Coordinates of C-alpha atoms in Angstrom, one line a residue:
M1 CA 0.0 0.0 0.0
A2 CA 3.1 2.3 0.3
G3 CA 2.9 5.1 -2.2
S4 CA -0.9 4.8 -2.8
P5 CA -2.4 8.2 -3.7
L6 CA -4.9 10.1 -1.5
S7 CA -8.1 10.8 -3.4
A8 CA -9.1 14.4 -3.9
L9 CA -11.7 14.0 -1.1
D10 CA -9.0 12.7 1.2
V11 CA -6.8 15.8 0.4
A12 CA -9.8 18.0 1.0
F13 CA -10.1 16.7 4.6
L14 CA -6.4 17.4 5.1
C15 CA -6.9 20.9 3.8
L16 CA -9.8 21.6 6.1
E17 CA -7.6 20.7 9.1
S18 CA -6.9 23.6 11.5
E19 CA -6.2 24.0 15.3
K20 CA -9.8 25.1 15.8
S21 CA -11.4 22.8 13.3
P22 CA -9.6 19.4 13.6
M23 CA -10.9 16.9 11.0
H24 CA -10.6 13.7 12.9
M25 CA -13.4 11.3 13.7
G26 CA -13.6 9.9 17.2
A27 CA -15.1 7.0 19.2
V28 CA -15.6 6.4 22.9
I29 CA -15.9 2.6 23.4
T30 CA -16.6 1.1 26.8
F31 CA -15.9 -2.4 27.9
T32 CA -16.9 -4.5 30.9
A33 CA -14.0 -6.4 32.4
R34 CA -14.3 -9.7 34.3
R35 CA -11.1 -9.1 36.0
P36 CA -9.0 -6.1 37.1
V37 CA -7.5 -4.4 34.1
D38 CA -3.7 -4.4 33.6
P39 CA -3.1 -1.2 31.6
S40 CA 0.4 -2.2 30.6
A41 CA -0.7 -5.5 29.2
L42 CA -3.7 -4.1 27.4
T43 CA -1.7 -1.3 25.8
A44 CA 0.8 -3.8 24.6
I45 CA -2.0 -5.9 23.0
L46 CA -3.3 -2.7 21.3
A47 CA 0.2 -1.8 20.0
E48 CA 0.8 -5.3 18.7
R49 CA -2.6 -5.4 16.8
A50 CA -2.3 -1.8 15.6
A51 CA 1.2 -2.6 14.1
R52 CA -0.5 -5.3 12.0
L53 CA -2.8 -2.8 10.2
P54 CA -0.8 -1.3 7.2
K55 CA -2.8 1.9 7.1
L56 CA -1.9 2.8 10.6
R57 CA 1.8 2.6 9.8
Q58 CA 1.6 5.3 7.1
R59 CA 1.6 9.0 7.0
A60 CA 0.5 11.5 4.3
R61 CA 3.3 12.9 2.1
A62 CA 2.9 15.8 -0.3
E63 CA 3.8 15.1 -3.9
L64 CA 5.3 17.5 -6.4
F65 CA 3.3 16.1 -9.3
P66 CA 0.5 16.3 -9.9
P67 CA 0.4 19.7 -8.1
G68 CA -1.4 19.5 -4.7
A69 CA -1.4 15.7 -4.6
A70 CA -0.4 13.5 -1.7
S71 CA 0.3 9.9 -1.2
W72 CA 0.6 7.4 1.7
T73 CA 4.1 6.4 2.6
E74 CA 5.4 4.1 5.3
D75 CA 6.6 6.0 8.3
A76 CA 10.2 5.0 8.8
D77 CA 10.0 6.1 12.5
F78 CA 6.7 4.3 13.2
V79 CA 6.3 2.9 16.7
A80 CA 2.7 1.9 17.5
A81 CA 3.1 2.3 21.2
E82 CA 3.8 6.0 20.7
H83 CA 0.2 6.5 19.5
I84 CA -1.3 4.7 22.5
H85 CA -1.7 6.3 25.9
H86 CA -3.2 5.4 29.3
V87 CA -5.0 7.7 31.8
E88 CA -6.7 6.8 35.0
L89 CA -9.7 8.9 36.0
S90 CA -11.2 9.7 39.3
S91 CA -14.9 10.4 40.0
L92 CA -14.1 12.6 43.0
Y93 CA -14.5 15.9 41.1
D94 CA -16.8 15.3 38.1
P95 CA -20.1 13.5 38.0
D96 CA -19.2 12.2 34.5
P97 CA -15.4 12.1 34.4
L98 CA -15.3 10.1 31.1
A99 CA -17.3 12.8 29.2
V100 CA -15.2 15.6 30.7
Y101 CA -11.9 13.9 29.8
A102 CA -13.1 12.9 26.3
S103 CA -14.2 16.4 25.6
R104 CA -10.6 17.7 26.2
W105 CA -9.2 14.7 24.3
I106 CA -11.2 15.1 21.1
A107 CA -10.3 18.8 20.9
E108 CA -6.6 18.0 20.4
P109 CA -5.6 17.9 16.7
L110 CA -3.6 15.0 15.4
D111 CA -0.1 15.7 14.2
T112 CA -0.4 15.5 10.4
R113 CA 3.3 14.8 10.0
R114 CA 2.8 11.4 11.6
P115 CA 0.4 8.5 11.0
L116 CA -3.1 10.0 11.6
W117 CA -4.5 8.1 14.5
D118 CA -4.4 8.0 18.3
L119 CA -5.7 5.6 21.0
T120 CA -6.2 6.3 24.7
L121 CA -7.0 3.6 27.3
V122 CA -9.1 5.1 30.1
T123 CA -9.3 3.2 33.4
G124 CA -10.8 4.1 36.8
L125 CA -14.4 4.0 35.6
P126 CA -17.2 2.8 37.8
D127 CA -18.5 -0.8 37.9
G128 CA -15.2 -2.3 36.6
K129 CA -15.5 -0.7 33.2
F130 CA -12.7 0.8 31.1
A131 CA -12.9 2.8 27.8
L132 CA -10.9 2.9 24.6
L133 CA -10.9 6.4 23.0
M134 CA -10.0 6.2 19.3
K135 CA -9.2 9.1 17.0
L136 CA -8.8 8.7 13.2
H137 CA -8.3 11.6 10.8
H138 CA -11.0 11.8 8.1
A139 CA -8.3 11.8 5.4
L140 CA -7.4 8.3 6.5
T141 CA -10.9 6.7 6.1
D142 CA -14.6 7.2 6.4
G143 CA -17.0 5.7 9.0
A144 CA -17.1 2.3 7.5
G145 CA -13.3 2.2 7.4
A146 CA -13.2 3.4 11.0
Y147 CA -15.1 0.3 12.0
A148 CA -12.5 -1.8 10.1
V149 CA -9.7 -0.2 12.2
M150 CA -11.6 -0.8 15.4
A151 CA -12.3 -4.4 14.4
G152 CA -8.6 -5.0 13.8
L153 CA -7.9 -4.1 17.4
L154 CA -10.6 -6.4 18.9
D155 CA -10.5 -10.1 19.7
G156 CA -10.8 -12.5 16.7
V157 CA -12.6 -10.2 14.2
K158 CA -11.8 -11.1 10.6
L159 CA -12.4 -8.5 8.0
P160 CA -13.5 -9.5 4.4
S161 CA -10.4 -9.7 2.2
A162 CA -10.2 -7.6 -0.9
P163 CA -11.3 -9.5 -4.1
A164 CA -8.5 -10.6 -6.5
P165 CA -7.9 -8.0 -9.1
R166 CA -9.8 -8.8 -12.4
I167 CA -7.5 -9.1 -15.4
P168 CA -9.1 -7.1 -18.2
A169 CA -9.5 -8.6 -21.6
Q170 CA -7.1 -7.6 -24.4
R171 CA -8.5 -4.4 -26.1
S172 CA -7.2 -2.1 -28.8
T173 CA -5.5 1.1 -27.9
L174 CA -8.4 3.0 -29.7
D175 CA -11.0 1.3 -27.6
T176 CA -9.1 2.0 -24.4
V177 CA -8.8 5.7 -25.2
K178 CA -12.5 5.9 -26.1
D179 CA -13.5 4.4 -22.7
A180 CA -11.2 6.7 -20.9
L181 CA -12.6 9.8 -22.6
G182 CA -16.1 8.5 -22.0
T183 CA -15.4 8.1 -18.3
V184 CA -13.9 11.6 -18.0
W185 CA -17.0 13.0 -19.9
D186 CA -19.4 11.2 -17.6
Q187 CA -17.6 12.3 -14.5
A188 CA -17.6 15.9 -15.8
N189 CA -21.3 15.8 -16.5
E190 CA -22.0 14.3 -13.1
A191 CA -19.8 17.0 -11.3
A192 CA -21.6 19.8 -13.3
G193 CA -25.0 18.4 -12.2
I194 CA -24.0 18.2 -8.6
A195 CA -22.4 21.6 -8.6
S196 CA -25.6 23.1 -10.1
S197 CA -27.6 21.4 -7.3
V198 CA -25.2 22.7 -4.6
V199 CA -25.5 26.3 -5.9
R200 CA -29.3 26.0 -6.0
A201 CA -29.4 24.6 -2.4
T202 CA -27.3 27.4 -0.9
R203 CA -29.3 29.5 1.5
P204 CA -28.9 33.3 1.6
T205 CA -29.1 33.5 5.4
L206 CA -26.9 32.0 8.1
S207 CA -28.0 28.9 10.0
P208 CA -29.7 29.5 13.4
V209 CA -27.2 27.1 14.9
S210 CA -24.0 28.5 13.3
A211 CA -21.3 29.5 15.7
P212 CA -17.9 31.3 15.7
V213 CA -15.0 28.8 15.2
S214 CA -13.7 27.6 18.5
A215 CA -11.2 25.0 19.6
E216 CA -13.3 24.1 22.7
R217 CA -15.4 20.9 22.5
R218 CA -18.0 19.1 24.7
L219 CA -19.2 15.6 24.2
G220 CA -22.4 13.9 25.2
F221 CA -23.4 10.2 25.3
V222 CA -27.0 9.1 24.8
R223 CA -28.1 5.4 24.8
L224 CA -31.6 4.5 23.4
P225 CA -33.4 1.1 23.5
L226 CA -33.3 -0.4 20.0
P227 CA -36.4 -2.7 20.6
E228 CA -38.5 0.4 21.5
L229 CA -37.4 2.3 18.4
R230 CA -38.2 -0.8 16.3
R231 CA -41.7 -0.8 17.8
V232 CA -42.1 2.7 16.5
R233 CA -40.9 1.7 13.1
R234 CA -43.4 -1.2 13.0
A235 CA -46.2 1.1 14.0
H236 CA -45.5 3.9 11.5
G237 CA -43.3 2.4 8.8
G238 CA -39.9 3.5 7.5
T239 CA -36.6 2.4 8.8
T240 CA -34.9 2.5 12.2
N241 CA -32.7 5.3 10.9
D242 CA -35.9 7.3 10.0
V243 CA -37.0 6.9 13.6
V244 CA -33.7 8.1 14.9
L245 CA -33.8 11.2 12.6
A246 CA -37.3 11.9 13.9
V247 CA -36.1 11.7 17.5
L248 CA -33.2 14.0 16.7
S249 CA -35.6 16.5 15.0
G250 CA -37.7 16.7 18.1
A251 CA -34.6 17.1 20.3
L252 CA -33.2 19.9 18.1
R253 CA -36.6 21.6 18.2
E254 CA -36.5 21.8 22.0
W255 CA -32.8 22.8 21.9
L256 CA -33.6 25.7 19.6
V257 CA -36.3 26.9 21.9
N258 CA -34.1 26.6 24.9
R259 CA -31.5 28.8 23.0
G260 CA -34.1 31.5 22.4
H261 CA -34.8 30.7 18.8
R262 CA -38.2 30.3 17.1
A263 CA -38.8 26.7 16.1
D264 CA -42.3 26.8 14.6
G265 CA -42.3 26.8 10.8
R266 CA -38.5 26.1 10.7
T267 CA -36.4 23.3 9.4
L268 CA -32.8 22.4 10.1
R269 CA -30.9 20.9 7.2
A270 CA -28.8 17.9 7.9
L271 CA -26.0 16.5 5.7
I272 CA -26.3 12.7 6.0
P273 CA -23.2 11.0 4.7
V274 CA -23.7 7.8 2.7
S275 CA -21.0 5.2 2.1
V276 CA -20.6 4.2 -1.5
R277 CA -17.9 1.7 -0.6
G278 CA -18.4 -1.8 -2.2
R279 CA -19.3 -4.7 0.0
A280 CA -15.9 -6.2 -0.8
G281 CA -12.7 -4.4 -1.2
D282 CA -10.3 -2.4 0.8
Q283 CA -12.2 -1.8 4.1
L284 CA -9.3 0.3 5.4
G285 CA -9.2 2.5 2.3
G286 CA -9.8 6.2 2.1
N287 CA -13.2 8.0 1.9
K288 CA -15.9 6.5 -0.3
L289 CA -18.7 8.9 0.4
S290 CA -21.7 10.7 -1.0
G291 CA -24.5 12.1 1.0
Y292 CA -28.1 13.2 1.3
L293 CA -29.5 16.6 2.5
C294 CA -32.5 16.2 4.7
D295 CA -34.6 19.1 6.0
L296 CA -35.4 18.0 9.6
P297 CA -38.9 19.2 10.6
V298 CA -38.0 20.9 13.8
G299 CA -41.0 23.2 13.3
E300 CA -43.4 20.3 13.7
D301 CA -44.6 19.7 17.3
D302 CA -46.3 16.4 16.7
P303 CA -43.7 13.6 17.0
V304 CA -45.5 11.2 14.7
E305 CA -45.9 13.8 12.0
R306 CA -42.2 14.6 12.3
L307 CA -41.5 10.9 11.6
R308 CA -43.8 11.0 8.5
V309 CA -42.0 14.1 7.1
V310 CA -38.6 12.5 7.7
R311 CA -39.7 9.2 6.0
R312 CA -40.9 11.1 2.9
A313 CA -37.7 13.2 2.7
M314 CA -35.5 10.1 3.0
N315 CA -37.6 8.1 0.5
R316 CA -37.1 10.9 -2.0
N317 CA -33.3 10.9 -1.3
K318 CA -33.1 7.1 -1.8
A319 CA -35.2 7.2 -5.0
A320 CA -32.8 9.8 -6.5
G321 CA -29.7 7.9 -5.3
P322 CA -26.5 9.0 -3.6
S323 CA -24.9 10.3 -6.8
R324 CA -27.5 13.1 -7.4
G325 CA -28.4 16.3 -5.8
A326 CA -26.7 18.8 -3.5
G327 CA -26.1 16.2 -0.8
A328 CA -23.6 14.5 -3.1
L329 CA -21.2 17.2 -2.1
P330 CA -18.5 14.6 -1.2
L331 CA -18.7 13.2 -4.7
L332 CA -18.2 16.7 -6.1
A333 CA -15.2 17.2 -3.9
D334 CA -13.7 14.0 -5.2
R335 CA -14.0 15.4 -8.8
V336 CA -12.1 18.6 -8.0
P337 CA -8.3 18.5 -8.6
S338 CA -6.2 18.3 -5.4
L339 CA -4.5 21.6 -6.2
L340 CA -7.8 23.5 -6.0
H341 CA -8.4 21.9 -2.5
R342 CA -5.0 23.1 -1.4
L343 CA -5.8 26.6 -2.6
G344 CA -9.4 27.1 -1.6
T345 CA -10.9 24.3 0.5
R346 CA -10.3 25.9 3.9
T347 CA -12.0 29.2 2.7
A348 CA -14.9 27.2 1.1
G349 CA -15.3 25.3 4.3
Q350 CA -16.3 28.5 6.1
A351 CA -19.5 28.5 4.0
A352 CA -20.7 25.2 5.2
P353 CA -23.6 26.8 7.2
L354 CA -25.0 28.2 4.0
L355 CA -25.6 24.7 2.7
F356 CA -26.4 22.6 5.8
D357 CA -26.8 23.2 9.5
L358 CA -25.2 20.0 10.9
V359 CA -23.9 16.6 10.0
I360 CA -25.7 13.4 11.2
T361 CA -23.8 10.3 10.3
T362 CA -24.3 6.6 11.0
V363 CA -21.4 4.3 11.7
P364 CA -22.0 0.6 10.9
V365 CA -21.3 -1.8 13.8
P366 CA -22.2 -5.5 13.3
P367 CA -24.3 -7.1 16.1
A368 CA -21.8 -9.9 16.9
R369 CA -20.5 -10.0 20.5
L370 CA -17.2 -8.0 20.4
S371 CA -14.4 -7.9 23.0
I372 CA -10.9 -7.0 23.7
D373 CA -8.6 -9.2 25.8
G374 CA -11.8 -11.0 26.9
A375 CA -13.6 -7.8 28.1
A376 CA -17.0 -7.5 26.5
L377 CA -17.8 -4.4 24.4
A378 CA -20.6 -2.6 26.2
E379 CA -21.1 0.8 24.4
V380 CA -19.7 2.5 21.3
Y381 CA -20.3 6.2 20.9
P382 CA -19.0 7.7 17.6
F383 CA -18.2 11.3 16.9
V384 CA -18.2 13.2 13.7
P385 CA -15.9 16.2 13.1
L386 CA -17.5 19.7 13.5
A387 CA -17.6 21.5 10.2
P388 CA -16.3 25.1 10.5
R389 CA -18.8 27.4 12.1
H390 CA -21.1 24.6 13.1
A391 CA -22.3 24.3 16.7
V392 CA -23.3 20.6 16.7
G393 CA -22.5 17.3 15.0
I394 CA -24.2 14.0 15.7
A395 CA -23.0 10.4 15.0
V396 CA -25.1 7.2 15.6
A397 CA -24.0 3.6 16.0
T398 CA -26.4 0.7 16.6
Y399 CA -24.9 -2.2 18.6
R400 CA -26.9 -5.2 19.8
D401 CA -29.9 -3.9 21.7
S402 CA -29.0 -0.2 21.9
V403 CA -28.6 2.9 19.7
H404 CA -25.6 4.9 20.8
I405 CA -25.6 8.6 19.9
G406 CA -22.5 10.7 20.2
L407 CA -23.1 14.4 20.5
Q408 CA -20.2 16.8 19.8
V409 CA -20.7 20.6 20.2
N410 CA -18.7 23.8 19.9
G411 CA -18.0 24.4 23.6
E412 CA -18.1 28.2 23.5
A413 CA -21.4 28.2 21.6
V414 CA -23.0 25.4 23.6
P415 CA -21.7 25.5 27.2
D416 CA -24.4 23.1 28.4
I417 CA -24.4 20.0 26.4
G418 CA -26.6 18.3 29.1
S419 CA -29.6 20.3 27.7
L420 CA -29.2 18.7 24.3
R421 CA -28.7 15.2 25.8
D422 CA -31.8 15.6 27.8
A423 CA -33.7 16.8 24.8
V424 CA -32.9 13.6 22.9
L425 CA -34.3 11.5 25.8
K426 CA -37.4 13.7 26.1
S427 CA -38.0 13.5 22.3
T428 CA -37.6 9.7 22.4
A429 CA -40.1 9.4 25.3
R430 CA -42.7 11.6 23.4
L431 CA -42.4 9.5 20.2
L432 CA -42.7 6.2 22.2
D433 CA -45.8 7.5 24.0
A434 CA -47.4 8.6 20.8
S435 CA -46.8 5.1 19.3
S436 CA -48.3 3.1 22.2

């Protein structure tokens, strides 16, 4: 894999990186141990497993040609243990020490001169639990690839191997050139269509939840019962993801009101990333993303009607497909030459609130029982990077009988993340009551 190029989208995530807007994904994963944890032994296990993952041994290197490009290269000084840390917390001073510590941890940017990942083992949690905090730069991979990294650190998880390369049939030079020109033409037409949709979708006024750029972060954890959400789905149709989006719409409605904003008659637009990664292939590869734009009905007070509106919006998105419309912004970024990302992506990123208000992403986690060194995985809370000038980002992971929601907010703009966490729980209760 040494020398493999970064895609234009991967380069864009590197270009968006700044001290106040770090572009790494995160996850807080808790485990229930059957015996006292030996931090030295566990960090040694993590280092040994991380060293086996080729992508974690590489760093991004700028290339002279083509201009603005970059490639992955083996880090000659790589030592896995230098990316793995241990901290022991105390509950003497904070009611939720893990959230307080993780908020400081996720705010720290990764060193882009080194392999773009970091692990922290957190011990000292109540009830014999410990946590693994994982940080991966978005240039390294997307959410599906992030799970592949996590899986490589766990006990006995085997990832699907990449299919053997298909040997193309012998073809004439003229046919090869025709196909290449056709591909370029098709991609150009697709990019032009997406760009036109993006321009039309841009809103003239700033988002009601936009915020000045800040390095301060706060994290919140919300755990919802999956069987109850499936009961709502059976009662009203749609998917479990539609139900979660409806719950979040209700939570954001209350959050807006608590912040002194008018909610009635308003929508908040969410960018919902969609993986276009094949079922087989390089699970640790770079970003393979498109997206949908969904106007969340925060102006609707009826929780069931909110679900119906979300269902209709997501059905329209799925009917159009992930390669069409303004939500396919990641696909458009992948069609732009890397040099243009180097020159203008950070400036363009400041305009994110004109197109969408927040990102809501779902990270796939299989339902199999997972563990590390025999300790069972209990909870997995993912976190999406905050786009510049955004106040909140939301990531969702379903594992076994629970839906885990990771809330990340701009700490200066949202000093009390507890109000947003409580709003999610209240919105869930209202929808469950209305579905009884």
